[in-house]
Coordinates of C-alpha atoms and ligand atoms in Angstrom, one line a residue:
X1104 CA -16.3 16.6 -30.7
X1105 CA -14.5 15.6 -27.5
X1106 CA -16.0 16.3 -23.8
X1107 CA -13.8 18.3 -21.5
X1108 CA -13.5 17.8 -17.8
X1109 CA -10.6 19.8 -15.5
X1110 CA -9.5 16.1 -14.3
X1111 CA -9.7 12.6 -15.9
X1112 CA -9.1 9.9 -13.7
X1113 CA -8.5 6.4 -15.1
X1114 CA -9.5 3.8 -12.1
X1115 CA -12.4 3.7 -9.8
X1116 CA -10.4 2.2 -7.1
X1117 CA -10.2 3.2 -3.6
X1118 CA -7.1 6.0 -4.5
X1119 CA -9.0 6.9 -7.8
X1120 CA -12.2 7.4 -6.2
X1121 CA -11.3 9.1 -3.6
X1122 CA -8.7 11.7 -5.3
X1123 CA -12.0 12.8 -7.6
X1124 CA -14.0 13.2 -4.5
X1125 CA -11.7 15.4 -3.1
X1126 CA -11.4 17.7 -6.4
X1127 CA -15.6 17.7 -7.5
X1128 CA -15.8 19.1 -3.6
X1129 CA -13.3 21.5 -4.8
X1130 CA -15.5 22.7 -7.4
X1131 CA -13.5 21.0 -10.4
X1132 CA -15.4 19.1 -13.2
X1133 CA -14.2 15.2 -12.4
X1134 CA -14.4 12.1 -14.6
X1135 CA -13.2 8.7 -13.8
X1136 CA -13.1 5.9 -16.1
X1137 CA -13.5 2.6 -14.9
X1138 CA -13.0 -0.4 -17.4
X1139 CA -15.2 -2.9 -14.6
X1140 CA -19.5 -2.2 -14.7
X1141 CA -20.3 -0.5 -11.5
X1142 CA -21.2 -3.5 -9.3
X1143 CA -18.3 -5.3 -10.6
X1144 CA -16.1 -2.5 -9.2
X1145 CA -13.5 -4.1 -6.6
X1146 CA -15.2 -7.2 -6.1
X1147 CA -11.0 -9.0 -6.9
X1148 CA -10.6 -8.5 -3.1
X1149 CA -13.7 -8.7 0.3
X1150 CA -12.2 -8.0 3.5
X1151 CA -9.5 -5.3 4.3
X1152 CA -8.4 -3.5 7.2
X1153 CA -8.3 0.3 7.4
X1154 CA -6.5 1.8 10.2
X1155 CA -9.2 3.6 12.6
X1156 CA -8.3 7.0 13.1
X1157 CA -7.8 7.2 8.9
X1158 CA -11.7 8.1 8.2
X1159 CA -11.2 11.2 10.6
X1160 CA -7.8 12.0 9.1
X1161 CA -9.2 11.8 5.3
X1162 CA -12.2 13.3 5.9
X1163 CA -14.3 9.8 4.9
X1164 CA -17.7 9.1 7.3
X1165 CA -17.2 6.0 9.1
X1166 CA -19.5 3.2 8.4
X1167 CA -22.5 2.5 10.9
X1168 CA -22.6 -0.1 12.7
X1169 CA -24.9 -2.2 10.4
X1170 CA -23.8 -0.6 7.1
X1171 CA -23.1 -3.3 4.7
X1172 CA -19.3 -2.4 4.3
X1173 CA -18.6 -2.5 8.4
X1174 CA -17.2 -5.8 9.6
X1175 CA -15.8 -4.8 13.0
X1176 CA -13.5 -2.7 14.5
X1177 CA -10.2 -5.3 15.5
X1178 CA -8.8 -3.3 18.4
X1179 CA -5.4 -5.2 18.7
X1180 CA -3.2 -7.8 17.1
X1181 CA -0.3 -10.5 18.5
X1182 CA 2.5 -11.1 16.7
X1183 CA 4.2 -14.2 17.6
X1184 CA 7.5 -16.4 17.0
X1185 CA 8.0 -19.2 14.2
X1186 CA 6.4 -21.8 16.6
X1187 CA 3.8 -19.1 18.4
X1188 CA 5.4 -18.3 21.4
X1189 CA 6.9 -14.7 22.8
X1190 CA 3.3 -13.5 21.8
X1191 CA 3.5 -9.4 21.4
X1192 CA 0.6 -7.7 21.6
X1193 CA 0.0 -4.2 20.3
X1194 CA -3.3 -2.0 20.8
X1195 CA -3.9 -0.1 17.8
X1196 CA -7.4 0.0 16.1
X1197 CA -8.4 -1.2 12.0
X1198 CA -11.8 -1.2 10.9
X1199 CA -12.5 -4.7 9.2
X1200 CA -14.3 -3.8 6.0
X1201 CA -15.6 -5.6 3.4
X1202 CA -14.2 -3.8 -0.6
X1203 CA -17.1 -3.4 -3.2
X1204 CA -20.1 -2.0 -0.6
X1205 CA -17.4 0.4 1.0
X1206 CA -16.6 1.2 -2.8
X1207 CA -20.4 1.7 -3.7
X1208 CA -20.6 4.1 -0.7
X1209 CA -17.5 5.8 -2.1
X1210 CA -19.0 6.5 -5.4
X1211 CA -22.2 7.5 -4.0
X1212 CA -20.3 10.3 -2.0
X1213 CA -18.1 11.3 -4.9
X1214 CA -21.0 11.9 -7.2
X1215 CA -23.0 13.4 -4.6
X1216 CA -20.1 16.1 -5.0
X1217 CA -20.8 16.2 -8.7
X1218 CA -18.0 13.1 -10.3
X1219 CA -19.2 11.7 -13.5
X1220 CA -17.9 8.3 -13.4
X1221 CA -17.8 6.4 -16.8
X1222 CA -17.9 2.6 -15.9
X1223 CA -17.0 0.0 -18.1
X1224 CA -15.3 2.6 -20.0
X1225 CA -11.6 1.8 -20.4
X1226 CA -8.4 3.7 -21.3
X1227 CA -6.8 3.2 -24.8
X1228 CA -4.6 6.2 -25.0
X1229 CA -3.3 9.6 -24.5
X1230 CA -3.8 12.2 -26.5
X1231 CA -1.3 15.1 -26.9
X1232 CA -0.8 18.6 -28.0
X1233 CA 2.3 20.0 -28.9
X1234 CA 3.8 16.7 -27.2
X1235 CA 2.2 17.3 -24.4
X1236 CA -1.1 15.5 -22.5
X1237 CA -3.8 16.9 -23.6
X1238 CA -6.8 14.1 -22.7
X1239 CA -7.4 9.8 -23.7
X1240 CA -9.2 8.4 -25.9
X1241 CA -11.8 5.8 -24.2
X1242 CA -13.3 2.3 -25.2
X1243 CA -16.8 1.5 -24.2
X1244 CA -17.8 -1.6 -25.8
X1245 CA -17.8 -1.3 -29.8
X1246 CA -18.0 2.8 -28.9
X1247 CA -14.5 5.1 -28.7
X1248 CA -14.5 8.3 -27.3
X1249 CA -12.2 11.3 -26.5
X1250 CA -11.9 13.5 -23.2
X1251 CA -10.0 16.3 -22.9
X1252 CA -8.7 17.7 -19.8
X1253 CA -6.3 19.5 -18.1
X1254 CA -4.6 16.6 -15.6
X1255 CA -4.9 13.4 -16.3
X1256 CA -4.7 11.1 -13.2
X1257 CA -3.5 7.3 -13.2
X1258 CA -5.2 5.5 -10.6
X1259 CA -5.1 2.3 -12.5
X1260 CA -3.8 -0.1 -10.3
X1261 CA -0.7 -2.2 -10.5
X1262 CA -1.4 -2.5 -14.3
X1263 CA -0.4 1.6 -14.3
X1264 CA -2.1 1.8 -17.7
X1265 CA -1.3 5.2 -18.3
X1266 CA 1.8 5.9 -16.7
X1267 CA 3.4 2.7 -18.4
X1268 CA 1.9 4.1 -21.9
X1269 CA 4.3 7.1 -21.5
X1270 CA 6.6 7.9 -24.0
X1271 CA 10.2 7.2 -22.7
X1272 CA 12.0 11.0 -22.6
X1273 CA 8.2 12.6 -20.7
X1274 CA 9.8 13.1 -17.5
X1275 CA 8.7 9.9 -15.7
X1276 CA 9.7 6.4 -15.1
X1277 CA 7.5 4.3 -16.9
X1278 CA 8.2 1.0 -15.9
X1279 CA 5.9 -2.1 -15.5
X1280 CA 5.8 -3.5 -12.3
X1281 CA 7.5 -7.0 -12.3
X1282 CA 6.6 -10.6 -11.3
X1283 CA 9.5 -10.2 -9.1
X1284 CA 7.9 -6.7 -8.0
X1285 CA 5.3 -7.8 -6.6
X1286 CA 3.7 -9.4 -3.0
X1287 CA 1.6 -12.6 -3.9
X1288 CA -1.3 -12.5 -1.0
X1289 CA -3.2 -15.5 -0.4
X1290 CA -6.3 -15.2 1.6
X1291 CA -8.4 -18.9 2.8
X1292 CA -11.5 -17.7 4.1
X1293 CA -12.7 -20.0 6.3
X1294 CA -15.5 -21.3 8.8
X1295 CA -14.5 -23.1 12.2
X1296 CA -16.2 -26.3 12.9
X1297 CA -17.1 -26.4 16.3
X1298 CA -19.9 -24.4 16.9
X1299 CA -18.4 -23.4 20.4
X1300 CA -15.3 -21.8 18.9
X1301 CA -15.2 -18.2 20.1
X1302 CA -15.7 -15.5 17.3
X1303 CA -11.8 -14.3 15.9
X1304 CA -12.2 -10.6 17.0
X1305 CA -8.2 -10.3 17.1
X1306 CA -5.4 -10.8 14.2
X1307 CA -2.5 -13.0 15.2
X1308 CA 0.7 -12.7 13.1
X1309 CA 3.6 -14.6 12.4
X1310 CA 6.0 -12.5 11.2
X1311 CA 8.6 -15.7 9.9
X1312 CA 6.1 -16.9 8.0
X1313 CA 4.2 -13.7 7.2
X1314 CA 1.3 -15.2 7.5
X1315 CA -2.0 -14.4 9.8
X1316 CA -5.3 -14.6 11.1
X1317 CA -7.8 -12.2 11.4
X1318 CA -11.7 -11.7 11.7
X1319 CA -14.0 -12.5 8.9
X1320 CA -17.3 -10.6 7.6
X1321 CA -19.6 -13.1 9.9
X1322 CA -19.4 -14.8 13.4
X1323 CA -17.6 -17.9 12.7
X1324 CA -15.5 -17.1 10.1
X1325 CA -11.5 -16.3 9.8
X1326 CA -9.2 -15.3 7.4
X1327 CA -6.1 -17.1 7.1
X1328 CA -3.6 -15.0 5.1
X1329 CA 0.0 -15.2 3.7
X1330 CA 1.8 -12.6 1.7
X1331 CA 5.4 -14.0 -0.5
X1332 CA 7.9 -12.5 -2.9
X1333 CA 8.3 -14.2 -6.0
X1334 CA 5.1 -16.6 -6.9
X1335 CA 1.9 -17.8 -5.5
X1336 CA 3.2 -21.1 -5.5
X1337 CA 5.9 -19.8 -2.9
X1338 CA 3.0 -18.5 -0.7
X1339 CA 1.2 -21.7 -0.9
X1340 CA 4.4 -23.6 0.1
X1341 CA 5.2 -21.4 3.0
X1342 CA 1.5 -21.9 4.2
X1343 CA 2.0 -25.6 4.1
X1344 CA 5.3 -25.3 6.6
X1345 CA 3.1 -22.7 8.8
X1346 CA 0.0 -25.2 9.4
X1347 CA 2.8 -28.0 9.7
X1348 CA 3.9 -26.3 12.8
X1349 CA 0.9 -24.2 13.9
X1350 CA -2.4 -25.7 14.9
X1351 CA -5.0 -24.1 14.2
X1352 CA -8.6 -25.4 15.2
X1353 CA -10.9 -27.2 11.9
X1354 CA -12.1 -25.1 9.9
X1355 CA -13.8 -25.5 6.0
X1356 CA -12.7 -23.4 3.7
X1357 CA -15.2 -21.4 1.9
X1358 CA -13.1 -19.3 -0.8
X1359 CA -9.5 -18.8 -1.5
X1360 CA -8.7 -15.4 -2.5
X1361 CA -5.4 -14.3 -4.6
X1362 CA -3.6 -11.1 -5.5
X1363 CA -0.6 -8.6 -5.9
X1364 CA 0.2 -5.5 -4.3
X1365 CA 3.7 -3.1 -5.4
X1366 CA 6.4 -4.3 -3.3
X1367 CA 9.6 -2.1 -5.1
X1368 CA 9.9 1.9 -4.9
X1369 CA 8.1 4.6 -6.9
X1370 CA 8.6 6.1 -9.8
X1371 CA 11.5 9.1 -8.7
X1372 CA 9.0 11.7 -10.1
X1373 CA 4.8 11.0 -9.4
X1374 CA 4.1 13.9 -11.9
X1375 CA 4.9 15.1 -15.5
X1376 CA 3.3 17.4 -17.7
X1377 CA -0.6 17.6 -17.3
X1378 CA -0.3 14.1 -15.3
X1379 CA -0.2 12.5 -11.9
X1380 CA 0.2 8.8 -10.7
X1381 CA -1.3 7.6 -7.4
X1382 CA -2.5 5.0 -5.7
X1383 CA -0.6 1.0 -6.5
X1384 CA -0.1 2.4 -10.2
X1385 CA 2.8 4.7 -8.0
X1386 CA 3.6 1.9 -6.1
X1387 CA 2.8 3.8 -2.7
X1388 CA 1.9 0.3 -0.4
X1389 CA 3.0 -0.2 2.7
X1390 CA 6.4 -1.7 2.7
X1391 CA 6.0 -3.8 5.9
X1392 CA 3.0 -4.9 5.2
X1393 CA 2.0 -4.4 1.7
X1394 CA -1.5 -2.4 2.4
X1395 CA -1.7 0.1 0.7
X1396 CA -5.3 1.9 0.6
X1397 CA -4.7 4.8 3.6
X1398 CA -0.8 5.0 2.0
X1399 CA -2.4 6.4 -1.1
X1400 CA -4.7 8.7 0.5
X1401 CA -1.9 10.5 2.4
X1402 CA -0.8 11.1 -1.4
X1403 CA -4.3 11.8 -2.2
X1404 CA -5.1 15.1 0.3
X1405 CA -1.7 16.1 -0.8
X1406 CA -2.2 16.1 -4.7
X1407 CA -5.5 17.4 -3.9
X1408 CA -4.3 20.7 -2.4
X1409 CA -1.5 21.2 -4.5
X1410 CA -4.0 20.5 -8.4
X1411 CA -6.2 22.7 -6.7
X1412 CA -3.3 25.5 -6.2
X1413 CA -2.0 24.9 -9.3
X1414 CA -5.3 24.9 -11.0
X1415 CA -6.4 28.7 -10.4
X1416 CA -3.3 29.6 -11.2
X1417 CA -2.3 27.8 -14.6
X1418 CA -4.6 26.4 -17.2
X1419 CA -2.5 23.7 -18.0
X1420 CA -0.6 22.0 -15.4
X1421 CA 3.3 21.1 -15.8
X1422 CA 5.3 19.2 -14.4
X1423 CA 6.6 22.4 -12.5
X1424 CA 4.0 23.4 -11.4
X1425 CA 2.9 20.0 -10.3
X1426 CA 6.6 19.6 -8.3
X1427 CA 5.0 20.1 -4.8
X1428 CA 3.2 17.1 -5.0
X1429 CA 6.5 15.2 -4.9
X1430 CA 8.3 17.1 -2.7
X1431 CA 5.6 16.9 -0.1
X1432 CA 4.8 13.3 -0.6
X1433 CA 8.7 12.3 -0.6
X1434 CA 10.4 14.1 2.0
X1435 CA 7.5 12.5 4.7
X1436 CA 5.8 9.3 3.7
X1437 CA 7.9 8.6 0.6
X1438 CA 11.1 8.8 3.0
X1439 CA 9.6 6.6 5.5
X1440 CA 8.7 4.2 3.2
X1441 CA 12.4 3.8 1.7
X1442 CA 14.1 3.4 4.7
X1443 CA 12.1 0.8 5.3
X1444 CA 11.9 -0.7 2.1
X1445 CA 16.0 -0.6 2.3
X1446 CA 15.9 -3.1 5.6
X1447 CA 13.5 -5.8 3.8
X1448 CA 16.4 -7.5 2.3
X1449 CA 18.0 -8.1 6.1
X1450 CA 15.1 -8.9 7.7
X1451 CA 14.1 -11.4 5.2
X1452 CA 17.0 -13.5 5.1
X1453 CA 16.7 -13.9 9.0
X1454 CA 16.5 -17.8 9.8
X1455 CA 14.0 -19.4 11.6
X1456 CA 16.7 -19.8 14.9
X1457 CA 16.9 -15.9 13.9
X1458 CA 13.3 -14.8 14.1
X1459 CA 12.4 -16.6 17.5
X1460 CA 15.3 -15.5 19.2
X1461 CA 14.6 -12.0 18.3
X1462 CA 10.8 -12.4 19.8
X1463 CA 12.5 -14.5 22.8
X1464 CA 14.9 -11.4 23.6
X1465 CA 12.0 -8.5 22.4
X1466 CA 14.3 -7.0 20.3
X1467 CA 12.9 -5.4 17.9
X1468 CA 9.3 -6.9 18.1
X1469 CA 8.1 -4.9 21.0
X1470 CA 4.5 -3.5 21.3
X1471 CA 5.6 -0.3 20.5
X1472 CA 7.2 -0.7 17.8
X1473 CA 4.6 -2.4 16.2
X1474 CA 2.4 0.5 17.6
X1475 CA 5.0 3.2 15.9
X1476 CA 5.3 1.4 12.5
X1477 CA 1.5 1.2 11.8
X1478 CA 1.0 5.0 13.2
X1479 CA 4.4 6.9 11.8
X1480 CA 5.9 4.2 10.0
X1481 CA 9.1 4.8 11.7
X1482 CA 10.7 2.9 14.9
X1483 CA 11.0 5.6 18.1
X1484 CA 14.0 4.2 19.7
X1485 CA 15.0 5.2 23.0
X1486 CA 18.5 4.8 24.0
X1487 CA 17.8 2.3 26.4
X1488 CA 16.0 0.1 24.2
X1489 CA 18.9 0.8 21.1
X1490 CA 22.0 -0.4 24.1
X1491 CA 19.2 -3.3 24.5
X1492 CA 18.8 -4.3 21.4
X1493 CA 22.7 -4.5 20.8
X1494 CA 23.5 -6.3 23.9
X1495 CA 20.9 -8.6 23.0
X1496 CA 22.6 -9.0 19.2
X1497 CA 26.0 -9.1 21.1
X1498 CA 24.3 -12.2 23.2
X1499 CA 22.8 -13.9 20.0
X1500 CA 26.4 -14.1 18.9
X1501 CA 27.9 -16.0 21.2
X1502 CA 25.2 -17.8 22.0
X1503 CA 25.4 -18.6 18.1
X1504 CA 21.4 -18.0 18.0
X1505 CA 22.5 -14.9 15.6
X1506 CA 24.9 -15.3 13.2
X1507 CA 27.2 -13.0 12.0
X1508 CA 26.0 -13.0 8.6
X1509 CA 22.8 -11.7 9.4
X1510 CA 24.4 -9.0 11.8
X1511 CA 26.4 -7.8 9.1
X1512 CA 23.7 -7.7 7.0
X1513 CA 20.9 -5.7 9.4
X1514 CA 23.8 -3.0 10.3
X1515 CA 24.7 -2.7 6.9
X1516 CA 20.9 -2.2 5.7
X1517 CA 20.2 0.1 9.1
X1518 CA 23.3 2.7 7.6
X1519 CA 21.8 2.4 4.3
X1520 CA 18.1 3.1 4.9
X1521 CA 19.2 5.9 6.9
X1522 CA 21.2 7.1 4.0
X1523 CA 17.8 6.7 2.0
X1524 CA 15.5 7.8 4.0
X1525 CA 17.6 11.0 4.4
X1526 CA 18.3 11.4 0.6
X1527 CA 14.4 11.5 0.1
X1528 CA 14.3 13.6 2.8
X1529 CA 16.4 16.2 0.4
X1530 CA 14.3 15.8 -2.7
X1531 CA 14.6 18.0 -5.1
X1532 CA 12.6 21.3 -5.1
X1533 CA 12.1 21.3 -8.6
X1534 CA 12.6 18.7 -11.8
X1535 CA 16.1 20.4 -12.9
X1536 CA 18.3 18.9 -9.9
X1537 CA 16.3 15.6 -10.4
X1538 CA 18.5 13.8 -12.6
X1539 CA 21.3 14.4 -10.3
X1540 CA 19.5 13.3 -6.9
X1541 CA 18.3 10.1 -9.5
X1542 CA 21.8 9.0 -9.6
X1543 CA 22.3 8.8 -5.7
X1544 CA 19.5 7.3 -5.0
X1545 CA 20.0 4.5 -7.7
X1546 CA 23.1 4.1 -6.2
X1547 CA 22.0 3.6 -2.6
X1548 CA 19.7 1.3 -3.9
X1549 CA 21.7 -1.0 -5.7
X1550 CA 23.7 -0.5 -1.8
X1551 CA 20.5 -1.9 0.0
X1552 CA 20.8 -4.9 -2.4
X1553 CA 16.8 -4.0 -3.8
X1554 CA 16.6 -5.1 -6.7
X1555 CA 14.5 -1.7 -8.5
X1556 CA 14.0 -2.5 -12.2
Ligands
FAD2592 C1 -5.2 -10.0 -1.2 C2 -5.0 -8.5 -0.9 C3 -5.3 -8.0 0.4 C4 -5.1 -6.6 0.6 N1 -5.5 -6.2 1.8 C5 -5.3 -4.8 2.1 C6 -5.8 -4.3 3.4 O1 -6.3 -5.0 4.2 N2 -5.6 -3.0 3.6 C7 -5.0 -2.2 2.7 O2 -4.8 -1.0 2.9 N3 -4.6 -2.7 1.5 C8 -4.7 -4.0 1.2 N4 -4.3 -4.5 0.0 C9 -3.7 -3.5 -1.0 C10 -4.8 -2.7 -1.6 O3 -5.8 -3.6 -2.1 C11 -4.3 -1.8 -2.8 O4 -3.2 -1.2 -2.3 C12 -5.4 -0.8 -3.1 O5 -6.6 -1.4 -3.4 C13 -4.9 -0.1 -4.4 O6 -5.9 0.8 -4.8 P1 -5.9 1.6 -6.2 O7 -7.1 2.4 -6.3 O8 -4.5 2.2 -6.4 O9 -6.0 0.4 -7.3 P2 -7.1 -0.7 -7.6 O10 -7.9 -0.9 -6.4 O11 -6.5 -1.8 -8.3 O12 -8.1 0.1 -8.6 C14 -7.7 0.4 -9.9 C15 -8.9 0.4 -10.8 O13 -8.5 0.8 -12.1 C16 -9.3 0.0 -13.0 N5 -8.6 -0.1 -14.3 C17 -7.4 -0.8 -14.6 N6 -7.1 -0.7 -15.9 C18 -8.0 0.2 -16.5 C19 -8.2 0.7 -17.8 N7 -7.4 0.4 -18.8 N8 -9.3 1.5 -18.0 C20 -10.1 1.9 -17.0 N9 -10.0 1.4 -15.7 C21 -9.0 0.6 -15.5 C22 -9.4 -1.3 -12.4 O14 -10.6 -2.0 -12.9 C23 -9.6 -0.9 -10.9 O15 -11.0 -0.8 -10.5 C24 -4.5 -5.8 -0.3 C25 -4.1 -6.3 -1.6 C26 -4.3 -7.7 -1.8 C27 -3.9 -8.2 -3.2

């Protein structure tokens, strides 16, 4: 006989978690699968950064001081030229926090509210009534089981184990996220040598290179970081040609951490009948940066309201009935996101000669609107600083420190990801009109020059 639960969540991740925290303190009856044993639970990555003001806006008690998931708060970072100079620095507070003990204090929260979480239990498959989701049948060891439930929730990861299990024609994309999908992070954590060697309280960024230092769990350590399209062994090579032009003091290193996060759209539709995806299974990281733990929880508060509406209305939950979800999550983040997403192809073909004269002339590098992209994830430009940024492009031409290529390029992405960002803005209130919205928006994308599956 199977068990029954309102939600099933597959992942006990930082979006998985947290989504059934938010529904059990609703009142719902919550489960969440998790293929790891409970200690084992996000232990792929340590350190991360989590912007400051997200544990008021989500709701989440900030760590004490001494907690063992608290490394520091980092109250600014510089972000500098391909050889370190123009340095910009911009004031905006992350919590440096250390994964699996911030995880452990998750869970502890979540099944304060009542969660049942299943650990090393993993997902085999859906199960479905009248062809549509009705629960998943479960692996633990040599034992199955079978849950039934009324939303089934993939929180999975980039593996998207339940969303990519989808039969083709059930009303969402069920693509697998590809090796050229993805952003290959390498992270050296390191100790500095000389004992005198102030503690790294600040990050630094090169933004050529996208690579970076930041603070470390204990006094003398750092974290040297660099994030690459298309392989780890491109990541590793453009670390080599960072330390061959930036010194940094001696240093051991201690581990050397690897891993992916999304780097291509969503799926068009997070929702289908009796299902939801969330978290780096929807692809939801941060496009200019690639973080993507506070991008899910925006999702997160939003599916949470809308299940919950949904849920004392409907015993089963359709894809209908689910449809807020999407147009709430893609007319505001989801459009920000794209419009970015639509200029990475510009800004990463800009040369070397590019990038520092860019930083040299403040162009688009300023303090504020590195401020604005982590806060709104848009650029507030004024119309001073737009006629500065032109006559500084206009310079870079004849100077020959931009080329034309590249100008061609960035005004040709800017009209595009403004033609994105306002298509998403228009998403469709409800599934019917979707397949019709689908076909401009592949089309703008293939404009951008992303490639999207
Ligand atoms: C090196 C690196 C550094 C990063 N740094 C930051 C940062 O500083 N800040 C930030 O915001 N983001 C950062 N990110 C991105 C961030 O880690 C992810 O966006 C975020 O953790 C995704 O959370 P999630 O819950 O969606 O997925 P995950 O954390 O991947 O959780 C998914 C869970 O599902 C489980 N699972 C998978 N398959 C099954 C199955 N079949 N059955 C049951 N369970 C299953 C997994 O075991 C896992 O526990 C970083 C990523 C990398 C790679």
């Amino acid at each position: 006989m199977a068990e029954s639960y309102d939600i099933l969540i597959v992942g006990a991740g930082t979006a998985g978690t947290y989504f059934g925290w938010q529904m059990a303190k609703k009142g719902y009856s919550v489960a969440i699968v998790e293929r790891h044993e409970r200690e084992r639970v996000g232990t792929r990555l340590d350190v991360f950064h989590v912007d400051s003001h997200a544990f008021e806006e989500f709701g989440i008690p900030e760590p004490e001081r001494d907690a063992p998931d608290f490394c520091m708060v980092m109250e600014q970072s510089t972000n500098y030229s391909p050889e370190g100079r123009y340095p910009k620095v911009v004031r905006y507070p992350f919590h440096v926090m250390r994964l699996p003990p911030f995880l452990q204090r998750m869970f502890a929260l979540a099944e304060e509210a009542g969660v049942d979480f299943r650990f090393s239990s993993e997902f085999a498959e859906l199960t479905y009534e009248d062809g549509r989701i009705s629960g998943a049948k479960l692996r633990k060891g040599e034992d199955r089981y079978e849950i039934k439930t009324r939303l089934v929730v993939d929180a999975s990861g980039i593996g998207a184990v339940v969303r990519t299990s989808l039969p083709e024609d059930y009303g969402i994309e069920n693509f697998r996220i590809g090796a050229d999908e993805k952003f290959y992070v390498v992270l050296r954590y390191v100790t500095w040598l000389d004992p005198n060697q102030p503690r790294t309280i600040a990050l630094d960024g090169w933004t050529y290179y996208k690579t970076w230092l930041a603070p470390s769990y204990h006094e003398r350590g750092a974290l040297i970081g660099v994030g690459a399209t298309g392989s780890y062994e491109r990541a590793e090579s453009i670390l080599s040609e960072f330390f061959e032009t930036i010194q940094l003091p001696p240093y051991k290193v201690d581990k050397t951490e690897r891993g992916v996060t999304p780097y291509r759209r969503p799926p068009y539709s997070l929702v289908a009948d009796g299902f939801v995806c969330m978290g780096d299974s929807a692809c939801l990281t941060k496009p200019f940066s690639g973080e993507g733990v506070t991008s899910a929880w925006r999702l997160c508060m939003i599916a949470a309201e809308e299940v919950d509406w949904a849920l004392r209305k409907e015993e089963y939950l359709t894809a209908g009935s689910l449809w807020k979800i999407n147009e709430r999550y893609f007319k505001d983040q989801g459009a920000k996101f794209a419009g970015i997403l639509a200029t990475v192809p510009s800004a990463a073909n800009a040369t070397r000669k590019e990038n520092r004269y860019l930083f040299r002339k403040d162009v688009i590098l300023s303090e504020e609107d590195f401020t604005d992209m982590n806060r709104d994830f848009e650029i507030h430009m004024t119309t001073g600083k737009m006629i500065k940024v032109f006559v500084a492009l206009i310079v870079g031409l004849l100077t020959g420190d931009y080329s034309w290529a590249s100008f061609k390029a960035l005004v040709r992405s800017v009209a595009v990801s403004g033609k994105i960002r306002s298509l998403y803005e228009d998403y469709p209130t409800d599934s019917a009109s979707l397949p019709e919205w689908t076909e401009k928006a592949e089309g703008l994308w293939r404009e951008a020059g992303v490639k999207m599956g």
